Tab-separated table of C-alpha atoms in Angstrom:
chain	number	residue	atom	x	y	z
A	1	MET	CA	148.788	263.042	142.250
A	2	ASN	CA	149.883	260.195	140.598
A	3	SER	CA	151.834	257.520	142.405
A	4	ALA	CA	154.936	257.187	140.755
A	5	THR	CA	155.502	261.010	140.617
A	6	GLU	CA	154.239	262.242	144.110
A	7	LYS	CA	157.033	263.005	146.244
A	8	VAL	CA	157.856	261.809	149.724
A	9	PRO	CA	160.203	263.111	152.595
A	10	GLY	CA	163.734	260.871	151.817
A	11	ARG	CA	166.573	259.886	154.451
A	12	ARG	CA	169.161	261.858	154.812
A	13	VAL	CA	173.229	260.931	154.142
A	14	THR	CA	174.096	259.715	157.061
A	15	THR	CA	177.739	261.266	158.862
A	16	LEU	CA	179.318	257.311	157.886
A	17	GLU	CA	178.730	257.505	154.783
A	18	LEU	CA	179.891	261.245	154.321
A	19	PHE	CA	183.220	259.742	156.296
A	20	PHE	CA	183.089	257.350	153.390
A	21	ASP	CA	182.769	259.384	151.159
A	22	LEU	CA	185.893	261.560	152.843
A	23	VAL	CA	188.523	258.259	152.368
A	24	PHE	CA	186.940	257.193	148.827
A	25	VAL	CA	187.793	261.372	147.555
A	26	PHE	CA	191.187	260.570	149.001
A	27	THR	CA	191.604	258.195	146.180
A	28	LEU	CA	191.133	261.295	143.172
A	29	THR	CA	193.713	263.040	145.622
A	30	GLN	CA	196.314	260.140	144.953
A	31	LEU	CA	195.269	260.423	141.441
A	32	THR	CA	196.232	263.789	141.041
A	33	VAL	CA	199.799	263.099	142.822
A	34	LEU	CA	200.241	260.281	140.192
A	35	LEU	CA	199.629	262.309	137.242
A	36	ALA	CA	201.154	265.371	138.302
A	37	GLY	CA	204.472	263.155	138.935
A	38	ASP	CA	204.395	262.073	135.374
A	39	LEU	CA	201.848	264.545	133.344
A	40	THR	CA	201.634	262.471	129.809
A	41	PHE	CA	198.906	260.977	127.991
A	42	VAL	CA	199.518	257.607	129.089
A	43	THR	CA	199.581	258.357	132.625
A	44	ALA	CA	196.235	260.185	132.294
A	45	GLY	CA	194.538	257.273	130.244
A	46	ARG	CA	195.762	255.063	133.584
A	47	VAL	CA	194.300	257.481	135.663
A	48	ALA	CA	190.979	257.058	134.005
A	49	LEU	CA	191.515	253.448	133.976
A	50	ILE	CA	192.294	253.460	138.109
A	51	PHE	CA	189.732	255.681	138.557
A	52	VAL	CA	186.762	253.772	136.383
A	53	VAL	CA	187.490	250.468	138.552
A	54	LEU	CA	187.416	252.330	141.574
A	55	PHE	CA	184.430	254.579	141.154
A	56	TRP	CA	182.646	251.314	140.241
A	57	MET	CA	182.680	250.165	143.437
A	58	TYR	CA	182.098	253.683	144.958
A	59	GLY	CA	178.751	253.282	143.319
A	60	ALA	CA	178.037	250.468	144.651
A	61	TYR	CA	178.257	250.898	147.808
A	62	ALA	CA	176.212	254.754	147.345
A	63	TYR	CA	173.596	251.890	146.165
A	64	LEU	CA	174.041	249.594	149.092
A	65	THR	CA	173.743	252.489	151.642
A	66	ASN	CA	170.552	253.597	150.186
A	67	GLN	CA	168.987	250.326	150.293
A	68	VAL	CA	170.900	249.023	153.496
A	69	PRO	CA	171.309	252.223	155.689
A	70	PRO	CA	174.341	251.642	158.120
A	71	ASP	CA	171.969	251.871	161.020
A	72	ARG	CA	173.245	249.132	163.403
A	73	PRO	CA	176.880	248.450	164.723
A	74	ALA	CA	177.188	245.104	162.664
A	75	ARG	CA	176.699	247.446	159.343
A	76	ARG	CA	178.787	250.047	160.363
A	77	LEU	CA	181.789	247.811	161.058
A	78	LEU	CA	181.473	246.433	157.854
A	79	LEU	CA	181.240	249.934	156.156
A	80	MET	CA	184.586	250.814	158.374
A	81	LEU	CA	185.594	247.791	156.547
A	82	GLY	CA	185.262	249.055	153.571
A	83	MET	CA	186.648	252.403	154.181
A	84	GLY	CA	189.755	250.596	155.818
A	85	ALA	CA	190.220	248.866	152.349
A	86	PHE	CA	189.358	251.500	149.915
A	87	LEU	CA	192.407	253.159	151.793
A	88	VAL	CA	194.555	250.546	150.821
A	89	CYS	CA	193.753	250.981	147.494
A	90	ALA	CA	194.418	255.206	147.863
A	91	LEU	CA	197.488	254.507	149.326
A	92	ALA	CA	199.087	251.612	146.557
A	93	ILE	CA	197.579	254.396	143.430
A	94	PRO	CA	200.765	256.351	143.119
A	95	ARG	CA	203.318	253.407	142.312
A	96	VAL	CA	200.427	251.221	141.374
A	97	PHE	CA	202.240	250.673	137.688
A	98	ASP	CA	205.656	250.505	139.691
A	99	ASP	CA	205.747	247.818	142.780
A	100	THR	CA	202.347	248.179	144.429
A	101	GLY	CA	199.885	246.943	142.072
A	102	VAL	CA	199.103	243.553	143.912
A	103	VAL	CA	198.377	245.398	146.859
A	104	PHE	CA	195.896	247.964	145.527
A	105	GLY	CA	194.154	244.876	143.994
A	106	LEU	CA	194.210	242.934	147.363
A	107	GLY	CA	192.766	246.316	148.949
A	108	PHE	CA	190.516	246.141	145.739
A	109	LEU	CA	188.929	242.827	146.589
A	110	ALA	CA	188.535	243.440	150.387
A	111	VAL	CA	186.309	246.152	148.894
A	112	VAL	CA	184.121	243.942	146.897
A	113	VAL	CA	183.751	241.005	149.598
A	114	VAL	CA	183.152	243.803	152.129
A	115	HIS	CA	180.531	244.826	149.380
A	116	THR	CA	178.865	241.718	149.034
A	117	ALA	CA	178.288	240.680	152.692
A	118	LEU	CA	176.011	244.032	152.884
A	119	TYR	CA	174.502	243.267	149.973
A	120	THR	CA	173.136	239.603	151.062
A	121	ARG	CA	171.144	241.984	153.904
A	122	SER	CA	168.464	243.416	150.607
A	123	HIS	CA	169.153	240.637	147.985
A	124	GLY	CA	169.780	237.469	149.497
A	125	ARG	CA	171.609	235.263	146.982
A	126	ASP	CA	171.182	237.328	144.269
A	127	SER	CA	173.939	239.333	145.504
A	128	VAL	CA	176.599	236.701	143.776
A	129	TRP	CA	175.142	237.899	140.738
A	130	TYR	CA	176.853	240.441	141.804
A	131	GLY	CA	179.478	239.342	143.598
A	132	VAL	CA	181.498	237.104	141.466
A	133	PRO	CA	181.691	239.139	138.890
A	134	ASN	CA	183.080	242.241	140.786
A	135	ALA	CA	185.096	239.769	142.450
A	136	LEU	CA	186.554	238.260	139.318
A	137	ALA	CA	187.945	242.526	138.315
A	138	ALA	CA	189.482	242.471	141.564
A	139	VAL	CA	191.681	239.488	140.885
A	140	SER	CA	192.156	241.126	137.172
A	141	VAL	CA	193.614	243.816	138.682
A	142	THR	CA	195.466	242.262	140.912
A	143	ALA	CA	197.196	239.917	138.588
A	144	ALA	CA	197.805	243.488	136.503
A	145	GLY	CA	200.340	244.234	139.659
A	146	LEU	CA	202.583	241.375	138.118
A	147	PHE	CA	202.992	242.452	135.059
A	148	ASP	CA	204.145	245.637	132.930
A	149	GLY	CA	203.296	248.069	130.282
A	150	LEU	CA	200.330	246.190	127.903
A	151	ALA	CA	199.862	243.272	129.446
A	152	ALA	CA	198.562	245.035	132.948
A	153	ASP	CA	196.953	248.083	131.013
A	154	GLY	CA	195.126	245.278	129.221
A	155	LEU	CA	194.755	243.730	132.724
A	156	TRP	CA	192.721	246.745	133.879
A	157	LEU	CA	190.300	246.699	130.646
A	158	LEU	CA	189.205	243.228	131.605
A	159	ALA	CA	188.520	243.929	135.063
A	160	ILE	CA	187.101	247.342	133.735
A	161	LEU	CA	184.705	245.166	130.988
A	162	LEU	CA	183.590	242.699	134.012
A	163	GLN	CA	182.056	245.405	135.703
A	164	PHE	CA	180.398	246.667	132.588
A	165	VAL	CA	178.658	243.162	132.228
A	166	THR	CA	177.984	242.795	136.113
A	167	PRO	CA	174.404	244.443	135.638
A	168	PHE	CA	173.108	242.386	132.916
A	169	LEU	CA	174.379	238.826	134.733
A	170	ALA	CA	172.703	240.405	137.862
A	171	GLU	CA	169.407	241.628	135.530
A	172	HIS	CA	168.820	238.137	133.663
A	173	GLY	CA	169.924	236.074	136.866
A	174	PRO	CA	168.269	232.774	137.951
A	175	GLY	CA	164.787	231.879	137.114
A	176	ARG	CA	162.183	232.359	139.972
A	177	ALA	CA	160.771	229.516	141.823
A	178	ASP	CA	157.521	231.425	141.680
A	179	GLY	CA	157.257	231.695	138.095
A	180	GLN	CA	158.243	235.502	138.202
A	181	ARG	CA	160.465	236.353	135.241
A	182	SER	CA	163.942	237.311	137.275
A	183	ALA	CA	164.521	240.385	135.272
A	184	ASP	CA	160.989	241.914	136.294
A	185	VAL	CA	162.052	240.849	139.831
A	186	MET	CA	165.978	242.347	139.809
A	187	ARG	CA	164.281	245.498	137.991
A	188	VAL	CA	161.905	246.084	141.114
A	189	GLN	CA	164.649	245.389	143.398
A	190	LEU	CA	167.429	247.835	141.444
A	191	GLY	CA	164.990	250.553	141.320
A	192	SER	CA	163.687	251.216	144.960
A	193	LEU	CA	166.059	253.277	145.431
A	194	ASP	CA	165.290	256.619	147.570
A	195	PRO	CA	165.736	259.554	145.166
A	196	ALA	CA	166.795	261.830	148.181
A	197	HIS	CA	169.188	259.685	149.705
A	198	PHE	CA	170.673	258.747	146.165
A	199	VAL	CA	170.880	262.404	144.504
A	200	GLU	CA	172.133	264.001	147.579
A	201	ARG	CA	174.830	260.930	148.360
A	202	HIS	CA	176.229	261.737	145.263
A	203	GLY	CA	175.914	265.600	145.541
A	204	LEU	CA	177.977	265.457	148.526
A	205	LEU	CA	180.590	263.487	147.224
A	206	LEU	CA	180.874	265.945	144.696
A	207	ILE	CA	181.351	268.993	146.967
A	208	VAL	CA	183.858	266.846	148.609
A	209	ALA	CA	186.165	266.360	145.038
A	210	PHE	CA	185.206	270.221	144.270
A	211	GLY	CA	187.457	270.003	147.445
A	212	GLU	CA	190.545	268.791	145.891
A	213	SER	CA	190.756	271.458	143.608
A	214	VAL	CA	191.201	274.052	146.172
A	215	ILE	CA	193.894	271.768	148.101
A	216	ALA	CA	195.415	272.340	144.486
A	217	ILE	CA	195.811	275.466	144.744
A	218	GLY	CA	197.325	275.343	148.446
A	219	THR	CA	199.603	272.628	146.783
A	220	GLY	CA	200.661	275.046	143.774
A	221	ILE	CA	201.692	277.768	145.287
A	222	GLY	CA	203.762	275.632	148.137
A	223	GLN	CA	206.466	278.116	149.227
A	224	LEU	CA	206.304	280.640	146.822
A	225	PRO	CA	206.163	284.358	147.567
A	226	LEU	CA	202.809	285.624	148.155
A	227	THR	CA	202.483	287.966	145.761
A	228	PRO	CA	199.304	289.903	144.417
A	229	GLY	CA	200.047	288.531	141.121
A	230	LEU	CA	199.933	284.585	142.706
A	231	PHE	CA	196.764	285.691	144.744
A	232	GLY	CA	195.450	286.650	141.464
A	233	GLY	CA	196.268	282.964	140.206
A	234	ALA	CA	194.590	281.683	143.064
A	235	PHE	CA	191.255	283.535	143.190
A	236	LEU	CA	191.092	282.631	139.227
A	237	SER	CA	191.257	279.172	139.741
A	238	LEU	CA	188.754	279.071	142.884
A	239	ALA	CA	186.635	281.337	140.590
A	240	LEU	CA	186.836	278.343	138.200
A	241	ALA	CA	185.644	275.986	140.969
A	242	VAL	CA	183.064	277.572	142.059
A	243	ALA	CA	181.754	278.203	138.190
A	244	LEU	CA	181.641	274.302	137.774
A	245	TRP	CA	179.921	274.000	141.590
A	246	TRP	CA	177.049	276.894	139.969
A	247	THR	CA	176.994	274.461	136.861
A	248	TYR	CA	175.824	271.583	138.816
A	249	PHE	CA	173.816	272.700	142.243
A	250	VAL	CA	172.265	275.684	141.012
A	251	ARG	CA	169.551	273.373	139.049
A	252	ASP	CA	171.028	270.343	138.194
A	253	GLU	CA	170.467	268.565	141.702
A	254	GLU	CA	167.059	269.510	142.141
A	255	GLY	CA	166.013	268.487	139.330
A	256	ALA	CA	167.675	265.037	138.927
A	257	GLU	CA	165.640	264.469	142.604
A	258	ALA	CA	162.492	265.400	140.583
A	259	ALA	CA	163.383	263.093	137.366
A	260	PHE	CA	163.659	260.136	139.805
A	261	HIS	CA	160.213	260.070	141.397
A	262	ALA	CA	158.814	260.838	137.836
A	263	THR	CA	160.553	257.717	136.920
A	264	PRO	CA	158.966	254.384	137.890
A	265	ALA	CA	160.638	251.907	140.409
A	266	PRO	CA	161.664	249.311	137.678
A	267	ASP	CA	163.253	252.009	135.670
A	268	ARG	CA	165.109	253.825	138.164
A	269	TRP	CA	167.908	251.327	138.503
A	270	ARG	CA	168.858	252.395	135.081
A	271	LEU	CA	168.417	255.710	135.182
A	272	ALA	CA	170.565	255.815	137.999
A	273	MET	CA	173.317	254.120	136.123
A	274	ASN	CA	173.533	256.206	133.361
A	275	ALA	CA	173.021	259.319	135.533
A	276	TYR	CA	174.965	258.401	138.101
A	277	TYR	CA	177.406	256.372	136.899
A	278	TYR	CA	178.120	257.106	133.174
A	279	ALA	CA	177.747	260.416	133.295
A	280	PHE	CA	179.240	261.528	136.603
A	281	LEU	CA	182.571	259.487	135.803
A	282	PRO	CA	183.845	262.165	133.338
A	283	MET	CA	182.808	265.583	135.679
A	284	LEU	CA	184.678	263.865	138.920
A	285	LEU	CA	187.785	262.789	136.229
A	286	GLY	CA	187.193	266.485	134.768
A	287	ILE	CA	187.982	267.742	138.625
A	288	ALA	CA	191.182	265.456	139.298
A	289	TYR	CA	192.758	266.874	135.626
A	290	LEU	CA	191.794	270.079	136.648
A	291	ALA	CA	193.287	270.055	140.152
A	292	THR	CA	196.441	268.802	138.511
A	293	GLY	CA	196.239	271.499	135.843
A	294	VAL	CA	196.452	273.703	139.084
A	295	LYS	CA	199.350	272.521	140.966
A	296	LYS	CA	201.593	273.073	137.866
A	297	THR	CA	200.201	276.389	136.605
A	298	LEU	CA	200.691	278.546	139.303
A	299	GLY	CA	203.897	278.739	139.972
A	300	HIS	CA	204.490	279.790	136.071
A	301	LEU	CA	201.161	281.930	135.969
A	302	THR	CA	203.064	284.444	133.234
A	303	GLU	CA	204.682	282.359	131.353
A	304	HIS	CA	203.650	280.475	128.334
A	305	LEU	CA	202.607	276.589	129.484
A	306	HIS	CA	204.032	273.820	128.245
A	307	THR	CA	200.704	271.362	126.271
A	308	ALA	CA	200.596	268.836	129.438
A	309	PRO	CA	199.724	271.594	131.807
A	310	ALA	CA	197.619	273.734	129.556
A	311	LEU	CA	195.534	270.829	128.373
A	312	ALA	CA	194.984	269.400	131.444
A	313	LEU	CA	193.416	272.903	133.007
A	314	ALA	CA	191.002	273.244	130.107
A	315	GLY	CA	190.539	269.465	129.432
A	316	GLY	CA	189.914	268.938	133.198
A	317	VAL	CA	186.536	271.871	132.267
A	318	ALA	CA	185.523	270.321	129.262
A	319	LEU	CA	185.406	266.824	130.935
A	320	PHE	CA	183.134	268.178	133.436
A	321	LEU	CA	180.929	270.160	131.367
A	322	ALA	CA	181.060	266.751	128.346
A	323	GLY	CA	179.962	264.918	131.556
A	324	ASP	CA	177.230	267.622	132.883
A	325	ALA	CA	175.692	267.494	129.428
A	326	ALA	CA	175.248	264.199	129.273
A	327	PHE	CA	173.970	263.888	132.608
A	328	ARG	CA	171.212	266.721	131.596
A	329	ALA	CA	170.368	264.459	128.430
A	330	VAL	CA	169.747	261.154	130.677
A	331	LEU	CA	167.413	262.913	132.997
A	332	ARG	CA	165.701	265.135	130.617
A	333	LEU	CA	167.212	268.821	132.447
A	334	TYR	CA	167.024	271.043	129.401
A	335	PRO	CA	168.789	273.072	128.179
A	336	VAL	CA	171.324	270.924	127.370
A	337	ARG	CA	173.280	272.798	124.377
A	338	PHE	CA	174.532	275.414	126.195
A	339	ARG	CA	177.071	273.548	127.842
A	340	ALA	CA	177.747	270.897	125.397
A	341	THR	CA	178.424	274.139	123.107
A	342	ALA	CA	181.033	275.506	126.278
A	343	ALA	CA	182.771	271.888	126.381
A	344	PRO	CA	184.805	271.980	123.293
A	345	VAL	CA	184.695	275.998	123.379
A	346	ALA	CA	186.813	275.274	126.731
A	347	LEU	CA	189.217	272.857	125.599
A	348	ALA	CA	190.396	275.486	122.984
A	349	THR	CA	191.887	277.490	125.584
A	350	THR	CA	194.552	275.421	125.348
A	351	LEU	CA	195.759	277.453	122.825
A	352	LEU	CA	195.777	280.344	124.935
A	353	GLY	CA	198.029	279.086	128.011
A	354	VAL	CA	200.364	277.928	125.302
A	355	ARG	CA	200.928	280.267	123.342
A	356	VAL	CA	199.837	283.801	125.831
A	357	SER	CA	200.195	282.578	129.288
A	358	ALA	CA	198.457	280.776	132.506
A	359	VAL	CA	196.569	283.613	133.069
A	360	ALA	CA	195.515	284.289	129.703
A	361	GLU	CA	193.724	280.691	129.949
A	362	LEU	CA	192.132	280.727	133.450
A	363	LEU	CA	190.650	284.240	132.739
A	364	ALA	CA	189.138	282.605	129.160
A	365	LEU	CA	187.869	279.361	131.268
A	366	VAL	CA	186.175	281.564	133.943
A	367	GLY	CA	185.106	283.547	130.951
A	368	VAL	CA	183.307	280.662	129.303
A	369	LEU	CA	181.384	279.254	131.952
A	370	VAL	CA	180.411	282.922	133.342
A	371	VAL	CA	179.163	283.501	129.923
A	372	MET	CA	177.345	279.916	129.069
A	373	LEU	CA	175.783	280.555	132.668
A	374	MET	CA	174.400	283.225	131.775
A	375	VAL	CA	173.151	282.435	128.430
A	376	GLU	CA	171.341	279.814	130.110
A	377	ALA	CA	169.873	281.460	132.274
A	378	ARG	CA	168.730	284.232	130.387
A	379	SER	CA	166.842	281.625	128.009
A	380	CYS	CA	165.344	279.669	130.781
A	381	GLY	CA	164.021	282.729	132.326
A	382	SER	CA	163.300	283.776	128.175
A	383	ALA	CA	161.294	280.348	128.382
A	384	ARG	CA	159.331	280.643	131.988
A	385	GLU	CA	157.770	284.063	130.651
A	386	ALA	CA	156.719	282.405	127.533
A	387	GLN	CA	155.120	279.178	129.242
A	388	SER	CA	153.536	281.601	131.533
A	389	PHE	CA	152.298	283.868	128.728
A	390	ALA	CA	150.853	281.034	126.575
A	391	ARG	CA	148.434	280.047	130.116
A	392	SER	CA	147.532	283.526	130.196
């Protein structure tokens, strides 16, 4: 067997890393609080800005602990400091565009400083090529807390731009004294990730994020009388989360690990960026929007919904499916077409919520996902049968 494709046992995610993820997902919870308080396109856009900035540093920590395991007291303590810094960011989120923007920015700067300090354990002085642009992004976010309106939004966009160029700066860092090309050295360093650990870590994050959609059911019900109709809406909301779970975890996670094992180390880091940052972003944001929609919907199950909650429900599912289709395309996990087709169909169920009722929209969304999964499973089964027949 080729050494590039040979599977070796991977390191498991530690309980401290999972604890870190629980703290990080609290930021997702706070984003739904922010969005539910002002369910408008402007706030939805700002929620996206905040999460893009935060998820960049979550990905940086996931990559960090993949290469620098928290298996020593000093590393564990630093990782706990990073958890505390993320908690500061989370607590500041609901009023981040009002009066807590600077607090958020300083917490985020602490997140960056701790990450850079830990990253020196594996990349030494090369960590500066990550640390400096990440710190500048944190400074930009902190400065945004001093402004309002478009000026603040512009500084958040600047932070995102700085984050997006960071990999290119790191890849083309300073020349090496031994004559090796810097880009080649950095690709090998960044690509030396443990596929099993990396895939499991992000899968666990997704599971914890799904927990937010379950919490949203309880929040949406609140003090309402527990009627059969309300239980029906709650079960439909749960079925929606379960169907999204099925969409990723039944085949995608195992296929992702196999794809990483089959990819040479110098190419893995780019694959990781495309699959577990750019494609994962809409999946996680979709869960946040869906949770907000559930919160705003369960108390109005038989009513015509306003456009905003109806769009949050359908748009959250559509965004998740679009991200998962991109995830599959990046990792070459076929077929992709069923999920890509289901995304706009899910978005179209907004009309049912607005013109019929919330229950009609929830039923339609569950139906779209179930039909998509059934058709896809049948297609995959037919393909396997054809391959077996061809071999025989």
